[in-house]
mmCIF file of C-alpha atoms in Angstrom:
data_model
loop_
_atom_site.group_PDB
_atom_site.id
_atom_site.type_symbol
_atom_site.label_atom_id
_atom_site.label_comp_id
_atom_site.label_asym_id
_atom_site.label_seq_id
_atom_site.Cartn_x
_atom_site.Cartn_y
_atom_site.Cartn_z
ATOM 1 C CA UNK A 1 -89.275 -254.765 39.130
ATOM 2 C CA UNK A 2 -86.421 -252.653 39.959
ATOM 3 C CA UNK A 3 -87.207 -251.033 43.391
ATOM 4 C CA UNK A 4 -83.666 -249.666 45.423
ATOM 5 C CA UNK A 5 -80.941 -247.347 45.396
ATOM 6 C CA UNK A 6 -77.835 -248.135 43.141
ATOM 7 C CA UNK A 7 -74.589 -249.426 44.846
ATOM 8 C CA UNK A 8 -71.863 -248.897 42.121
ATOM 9 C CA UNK A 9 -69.497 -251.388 41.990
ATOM 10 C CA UNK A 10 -65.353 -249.628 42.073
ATOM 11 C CA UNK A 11 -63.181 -249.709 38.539
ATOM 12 C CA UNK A 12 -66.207 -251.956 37.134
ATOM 13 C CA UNK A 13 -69.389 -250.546 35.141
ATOM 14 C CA UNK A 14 -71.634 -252.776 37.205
ATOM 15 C CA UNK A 15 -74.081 -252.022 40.053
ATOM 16 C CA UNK A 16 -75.843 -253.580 42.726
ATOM 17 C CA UNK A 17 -79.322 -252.816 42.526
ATOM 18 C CA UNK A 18 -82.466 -254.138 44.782
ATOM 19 C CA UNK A 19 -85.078 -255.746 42.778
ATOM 20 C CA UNK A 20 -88.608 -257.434 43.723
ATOM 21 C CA UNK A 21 -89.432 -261.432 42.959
ATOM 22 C CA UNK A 22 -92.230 -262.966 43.146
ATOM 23 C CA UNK A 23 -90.293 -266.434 44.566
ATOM 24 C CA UNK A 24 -89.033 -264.910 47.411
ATOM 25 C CA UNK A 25 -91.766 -262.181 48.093
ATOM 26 C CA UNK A 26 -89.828 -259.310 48.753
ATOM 27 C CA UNK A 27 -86.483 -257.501 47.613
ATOM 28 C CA UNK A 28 -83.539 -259.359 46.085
ATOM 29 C CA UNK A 29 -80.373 -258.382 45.090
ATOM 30 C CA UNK A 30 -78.994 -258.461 41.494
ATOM 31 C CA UNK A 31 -75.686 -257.450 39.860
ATOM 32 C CA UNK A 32 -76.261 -255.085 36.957
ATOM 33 C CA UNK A 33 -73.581 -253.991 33.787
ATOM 34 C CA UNK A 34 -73.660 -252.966 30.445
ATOM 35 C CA UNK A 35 -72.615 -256.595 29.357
ATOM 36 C CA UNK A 36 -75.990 -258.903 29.580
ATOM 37 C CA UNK A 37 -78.574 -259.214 31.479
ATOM 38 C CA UNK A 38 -78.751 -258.612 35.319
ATOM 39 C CA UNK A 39 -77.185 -261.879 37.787
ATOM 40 C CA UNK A 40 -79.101 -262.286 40.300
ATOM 41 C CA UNK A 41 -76.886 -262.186 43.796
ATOM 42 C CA UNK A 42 -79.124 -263.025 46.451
ATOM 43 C CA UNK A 43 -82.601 -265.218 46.660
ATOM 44 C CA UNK A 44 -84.110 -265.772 50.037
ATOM 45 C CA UNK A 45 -87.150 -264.464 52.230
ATOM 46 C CA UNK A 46 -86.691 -261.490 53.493
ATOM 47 C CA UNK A 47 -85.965 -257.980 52.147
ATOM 48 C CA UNK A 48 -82.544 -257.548 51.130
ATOM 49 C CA UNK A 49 -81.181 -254.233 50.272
ATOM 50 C CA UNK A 50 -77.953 -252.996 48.618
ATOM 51 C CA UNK A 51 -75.822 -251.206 50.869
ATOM 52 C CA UNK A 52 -72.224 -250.135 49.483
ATOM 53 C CA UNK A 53 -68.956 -252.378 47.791
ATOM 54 C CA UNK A 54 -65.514 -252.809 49.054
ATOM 55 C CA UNK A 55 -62.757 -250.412 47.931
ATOM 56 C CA UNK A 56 -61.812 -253.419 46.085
ATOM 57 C CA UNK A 57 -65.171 -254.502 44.410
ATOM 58 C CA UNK A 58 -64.703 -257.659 46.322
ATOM 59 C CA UNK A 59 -67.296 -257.769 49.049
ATOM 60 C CA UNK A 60 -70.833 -256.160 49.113
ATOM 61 C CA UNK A 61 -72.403 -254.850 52.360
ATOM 62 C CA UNK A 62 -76.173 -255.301 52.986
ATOM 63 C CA UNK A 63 -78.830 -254.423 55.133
ATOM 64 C CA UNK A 64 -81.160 -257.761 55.059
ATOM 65 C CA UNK A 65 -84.046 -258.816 57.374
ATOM 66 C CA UNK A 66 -83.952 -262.609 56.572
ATOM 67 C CA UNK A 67 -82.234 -263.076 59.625
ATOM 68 C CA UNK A 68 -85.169 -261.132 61.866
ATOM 69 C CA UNK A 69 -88.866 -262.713 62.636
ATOM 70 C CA UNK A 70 -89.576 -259.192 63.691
ATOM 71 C CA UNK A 71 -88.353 -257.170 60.280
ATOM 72 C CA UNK A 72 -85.015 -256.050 61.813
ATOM 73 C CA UNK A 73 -82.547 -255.447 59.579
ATOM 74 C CA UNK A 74 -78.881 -256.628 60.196
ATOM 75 C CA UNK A 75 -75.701 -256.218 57.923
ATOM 76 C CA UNK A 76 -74.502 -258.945 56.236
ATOM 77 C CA UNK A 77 -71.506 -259.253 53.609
ATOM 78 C CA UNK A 78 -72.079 -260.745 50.141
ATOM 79 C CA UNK A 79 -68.662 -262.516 48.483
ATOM 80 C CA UNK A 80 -68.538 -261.797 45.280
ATOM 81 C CA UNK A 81 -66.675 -264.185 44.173
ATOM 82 C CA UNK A 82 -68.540 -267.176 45.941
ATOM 83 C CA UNK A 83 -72.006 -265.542 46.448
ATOM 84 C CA UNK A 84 -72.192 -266.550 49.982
ATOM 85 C CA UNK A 85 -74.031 -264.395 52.381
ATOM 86 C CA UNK A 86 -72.579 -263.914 56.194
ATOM 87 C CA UNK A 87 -73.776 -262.166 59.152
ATOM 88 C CA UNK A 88 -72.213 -258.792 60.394
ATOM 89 C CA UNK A 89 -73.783 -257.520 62.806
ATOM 90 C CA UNK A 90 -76.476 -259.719 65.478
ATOM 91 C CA UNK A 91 -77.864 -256.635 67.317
ATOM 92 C CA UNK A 92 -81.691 -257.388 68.071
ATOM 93 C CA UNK A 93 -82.064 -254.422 66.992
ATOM 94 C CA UNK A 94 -82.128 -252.468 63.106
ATOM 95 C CA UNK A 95 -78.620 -251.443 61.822
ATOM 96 C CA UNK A 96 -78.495 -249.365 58.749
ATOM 97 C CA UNK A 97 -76.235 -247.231 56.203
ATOM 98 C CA UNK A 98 -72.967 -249.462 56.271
ATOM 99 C CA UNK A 99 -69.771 -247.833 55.290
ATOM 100 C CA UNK A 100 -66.589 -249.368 54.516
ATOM 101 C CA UNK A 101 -63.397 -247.206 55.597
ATOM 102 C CA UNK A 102 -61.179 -246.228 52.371
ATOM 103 C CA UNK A 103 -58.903 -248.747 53.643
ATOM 104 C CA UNK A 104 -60.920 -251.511 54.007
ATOM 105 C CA UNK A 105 -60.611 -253.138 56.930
ATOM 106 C CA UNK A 106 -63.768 -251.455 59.216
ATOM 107 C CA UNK A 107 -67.023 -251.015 58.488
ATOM 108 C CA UNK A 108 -68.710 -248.216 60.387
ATOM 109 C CA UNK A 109 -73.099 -248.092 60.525
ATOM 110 C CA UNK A 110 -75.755 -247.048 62.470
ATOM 111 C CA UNK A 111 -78.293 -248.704 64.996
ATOM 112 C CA UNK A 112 -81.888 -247.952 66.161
ATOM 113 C CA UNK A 113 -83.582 -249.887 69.342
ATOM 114 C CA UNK A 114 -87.191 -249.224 68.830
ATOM 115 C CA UNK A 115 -87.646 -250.972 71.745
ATOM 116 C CA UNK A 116 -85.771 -248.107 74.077
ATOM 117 C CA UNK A 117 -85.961 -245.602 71.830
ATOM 118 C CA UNK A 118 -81.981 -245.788 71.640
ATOM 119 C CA UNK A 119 -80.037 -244.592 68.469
ATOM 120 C CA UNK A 120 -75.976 -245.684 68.326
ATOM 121 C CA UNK A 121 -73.084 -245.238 66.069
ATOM 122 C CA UNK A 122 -70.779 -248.105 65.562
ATOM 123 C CA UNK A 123 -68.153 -249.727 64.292
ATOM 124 C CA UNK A 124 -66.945 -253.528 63.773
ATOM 125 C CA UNK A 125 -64.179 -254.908 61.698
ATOM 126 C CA UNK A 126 -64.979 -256.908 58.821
ATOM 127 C CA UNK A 127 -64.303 -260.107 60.639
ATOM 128 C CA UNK A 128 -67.626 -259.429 62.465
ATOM 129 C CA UNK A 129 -64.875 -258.940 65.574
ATOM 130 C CA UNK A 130 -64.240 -255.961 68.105
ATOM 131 C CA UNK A 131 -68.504 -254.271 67.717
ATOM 132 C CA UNK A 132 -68.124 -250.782 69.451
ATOM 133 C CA UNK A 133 -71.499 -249.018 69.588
ATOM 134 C CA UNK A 134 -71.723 -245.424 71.643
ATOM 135 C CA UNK A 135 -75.332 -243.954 72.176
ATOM 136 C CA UNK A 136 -76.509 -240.675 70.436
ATOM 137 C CA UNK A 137 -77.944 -239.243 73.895
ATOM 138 C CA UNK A 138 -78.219 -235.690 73.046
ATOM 139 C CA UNK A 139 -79.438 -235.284 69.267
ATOM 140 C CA UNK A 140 -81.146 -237.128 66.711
ATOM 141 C CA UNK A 141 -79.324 -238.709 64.379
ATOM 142 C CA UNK A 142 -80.543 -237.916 60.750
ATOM 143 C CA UNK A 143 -77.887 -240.040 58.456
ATOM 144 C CA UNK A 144 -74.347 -241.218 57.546
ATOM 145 C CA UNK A 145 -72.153 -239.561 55.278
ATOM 146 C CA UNK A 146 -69.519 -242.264 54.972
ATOM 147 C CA UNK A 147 -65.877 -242.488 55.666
ATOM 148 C CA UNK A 148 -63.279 -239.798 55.666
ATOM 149 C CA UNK A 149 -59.277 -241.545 56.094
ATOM 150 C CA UNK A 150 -59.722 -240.819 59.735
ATOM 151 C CA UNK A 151 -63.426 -240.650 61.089
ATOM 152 C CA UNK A 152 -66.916 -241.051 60.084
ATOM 153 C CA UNK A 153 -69.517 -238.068 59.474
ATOM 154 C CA UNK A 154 -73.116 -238.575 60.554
ATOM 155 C CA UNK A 155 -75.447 -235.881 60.062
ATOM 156 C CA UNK A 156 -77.400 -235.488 63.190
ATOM 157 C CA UNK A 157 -80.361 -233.030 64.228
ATOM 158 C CA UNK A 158 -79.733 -230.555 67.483
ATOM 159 C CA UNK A 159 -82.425 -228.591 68.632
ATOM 160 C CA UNK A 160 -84.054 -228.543 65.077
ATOM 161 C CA UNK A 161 -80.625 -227.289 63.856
ATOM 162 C CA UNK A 162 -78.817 -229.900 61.368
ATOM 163 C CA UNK A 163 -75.568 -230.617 62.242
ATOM 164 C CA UNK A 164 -72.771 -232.510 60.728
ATOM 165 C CA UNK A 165 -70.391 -234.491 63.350
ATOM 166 C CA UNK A 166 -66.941 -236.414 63.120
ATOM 167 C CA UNK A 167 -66.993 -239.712 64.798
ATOM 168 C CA UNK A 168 -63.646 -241.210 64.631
ATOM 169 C CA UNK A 169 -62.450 -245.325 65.626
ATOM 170 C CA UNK A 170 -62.333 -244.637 69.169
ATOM 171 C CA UNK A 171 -66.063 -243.126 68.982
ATOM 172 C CA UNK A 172 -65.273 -239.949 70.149
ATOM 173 C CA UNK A 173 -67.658 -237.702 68.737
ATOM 174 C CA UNK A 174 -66.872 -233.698 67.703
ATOM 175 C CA UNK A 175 -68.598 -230.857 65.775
ATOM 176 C CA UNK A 176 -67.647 -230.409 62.366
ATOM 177 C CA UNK A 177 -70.616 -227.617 61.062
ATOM 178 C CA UNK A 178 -74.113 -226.718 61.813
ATOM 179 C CA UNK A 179 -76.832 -225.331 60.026
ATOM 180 C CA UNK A 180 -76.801 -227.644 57.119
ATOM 181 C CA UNK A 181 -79.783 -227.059 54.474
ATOM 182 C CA UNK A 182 -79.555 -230.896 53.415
ATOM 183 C CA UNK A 183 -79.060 -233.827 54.645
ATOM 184 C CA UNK A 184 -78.347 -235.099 50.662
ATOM 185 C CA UNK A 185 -74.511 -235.428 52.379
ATOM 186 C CA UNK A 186 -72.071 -237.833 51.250
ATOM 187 C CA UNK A 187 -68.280 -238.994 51.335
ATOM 188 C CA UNK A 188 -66.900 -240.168 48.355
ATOM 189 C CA UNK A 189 -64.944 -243.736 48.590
ATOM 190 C CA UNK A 190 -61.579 -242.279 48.672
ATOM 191 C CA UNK A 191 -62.598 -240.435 51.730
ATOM 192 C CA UNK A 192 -60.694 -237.231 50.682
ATOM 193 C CA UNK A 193 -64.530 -235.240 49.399
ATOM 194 C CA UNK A 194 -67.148 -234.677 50.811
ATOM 195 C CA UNK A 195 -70.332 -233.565 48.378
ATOM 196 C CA UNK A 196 -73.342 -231.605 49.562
ATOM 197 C CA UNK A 197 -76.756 -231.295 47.471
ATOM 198 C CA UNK A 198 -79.939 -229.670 48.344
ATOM 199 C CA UNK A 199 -82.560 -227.019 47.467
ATOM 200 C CA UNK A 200 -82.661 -223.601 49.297
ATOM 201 C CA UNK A 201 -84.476 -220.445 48.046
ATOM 202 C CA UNK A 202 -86.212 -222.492 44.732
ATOM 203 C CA UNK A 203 -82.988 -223.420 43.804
ATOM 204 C CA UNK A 204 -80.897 -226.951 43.384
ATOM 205 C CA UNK A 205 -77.202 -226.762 44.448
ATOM 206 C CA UNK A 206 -74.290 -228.905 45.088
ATOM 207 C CA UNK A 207 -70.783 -227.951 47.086
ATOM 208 C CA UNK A 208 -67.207 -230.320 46.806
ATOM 209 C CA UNK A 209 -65.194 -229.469 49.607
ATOM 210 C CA UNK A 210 -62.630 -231.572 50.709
ATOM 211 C CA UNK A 211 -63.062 -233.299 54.228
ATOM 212 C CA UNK A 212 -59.394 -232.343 55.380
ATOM 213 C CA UNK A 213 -61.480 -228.487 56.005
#
């Protein structure tokens, strides 16, 4: 049974979708087009999840517990090409929302301790080289938008006020806007847009802006 979230797949009309089996126990990952049936990508126990594709279509990012005896999630990287799985990211902890930069070469994603309570933004090159995490020590962090050409945006709350930051290589973190009615916030791939959706007042709305504003 299908069960996830869609990763599209660039210049292809294929997706990455999560699906349940019963010979693994939990979620799987499968490729999915409008040419025959689904292929299956990943087959292991665990939950593996569908996180986002390479610029080029090449690689696949997940989130996957298999690696965890406590249910910790870690990012791994699917080759396409091959279908062999490798480790990211070896945290202890759960890291989430992966998000390749437009140019491919750094992957930016989020981390929770639950064991100190500790939330982090981070960053790591694709080689699984050079992990910089800095701590979110003054507001809660609420998601990840994705990439502009210079700097992440996370959406993060502040005093019950949402709040949408700029979090560049280096991890320096500034304000971008507050008082966000959604936190349906995204980046699209090329990193030049950034697209807004939420309800406020009974009503459904989106806003394109780009993220150079």
């Amino acid at each position: 049974a299908f069960a996830g979230n869609p990763a599209p797949r660039p210049a292809r009309d294929e997706w990455a979708i999560e699906t349940v089996f019963p010979d693994s126990g939990s979620g799987d990952i499968e490729l999915a087009g409008q040419q025959g049936p689904p292929l299956r990508l990943t087959a292991t126990p665990g939950h593996d999840l569908p996180q986002s594709f390479s610029p080029d279509g090449h690689q696949l990012l997940i989130a996957s517990t298999r690696w965890s005896d406590r249910g910790f999630a870690s990012i791994g990287i699917v080759d396409m090409a091959t279908g062999s799985v490798r480790r990211l990211t070896r945290s202890g902890a759960t890291d989430g929302g992966p998000s390749w930069h437009p140019d491919g070469t750094v992957i930016g994603f989020t981390r929770t301790d639950p064991d100190r309570g500790l939330q982090f933004v981070c960053v790591i090159d694709v080689s699984g080289e050079r992990e910089q995490c800095r701590e979110i020590a003054h507001w809660r962090l609420v998601g990840f938008a994705g990439w502009t050409r210079t700097a992440m945006l996370v959406l993060g709350d502040s005093n019950g006020v949402t709040v949408l930051f700029s979090v560049n290589r280096s991890l320096d973190v500034r304000e971008v806007s507050r008082a966000y009615h959604s936190t349906n916030v995204s980046v699209d791939p090329s990193g030049r847009w950034l697209v807004e959706g939420g309800a406020r007042n009974g009503r459904t709305t989106w806003r394109v802006a780009p993220t150079d504003r």
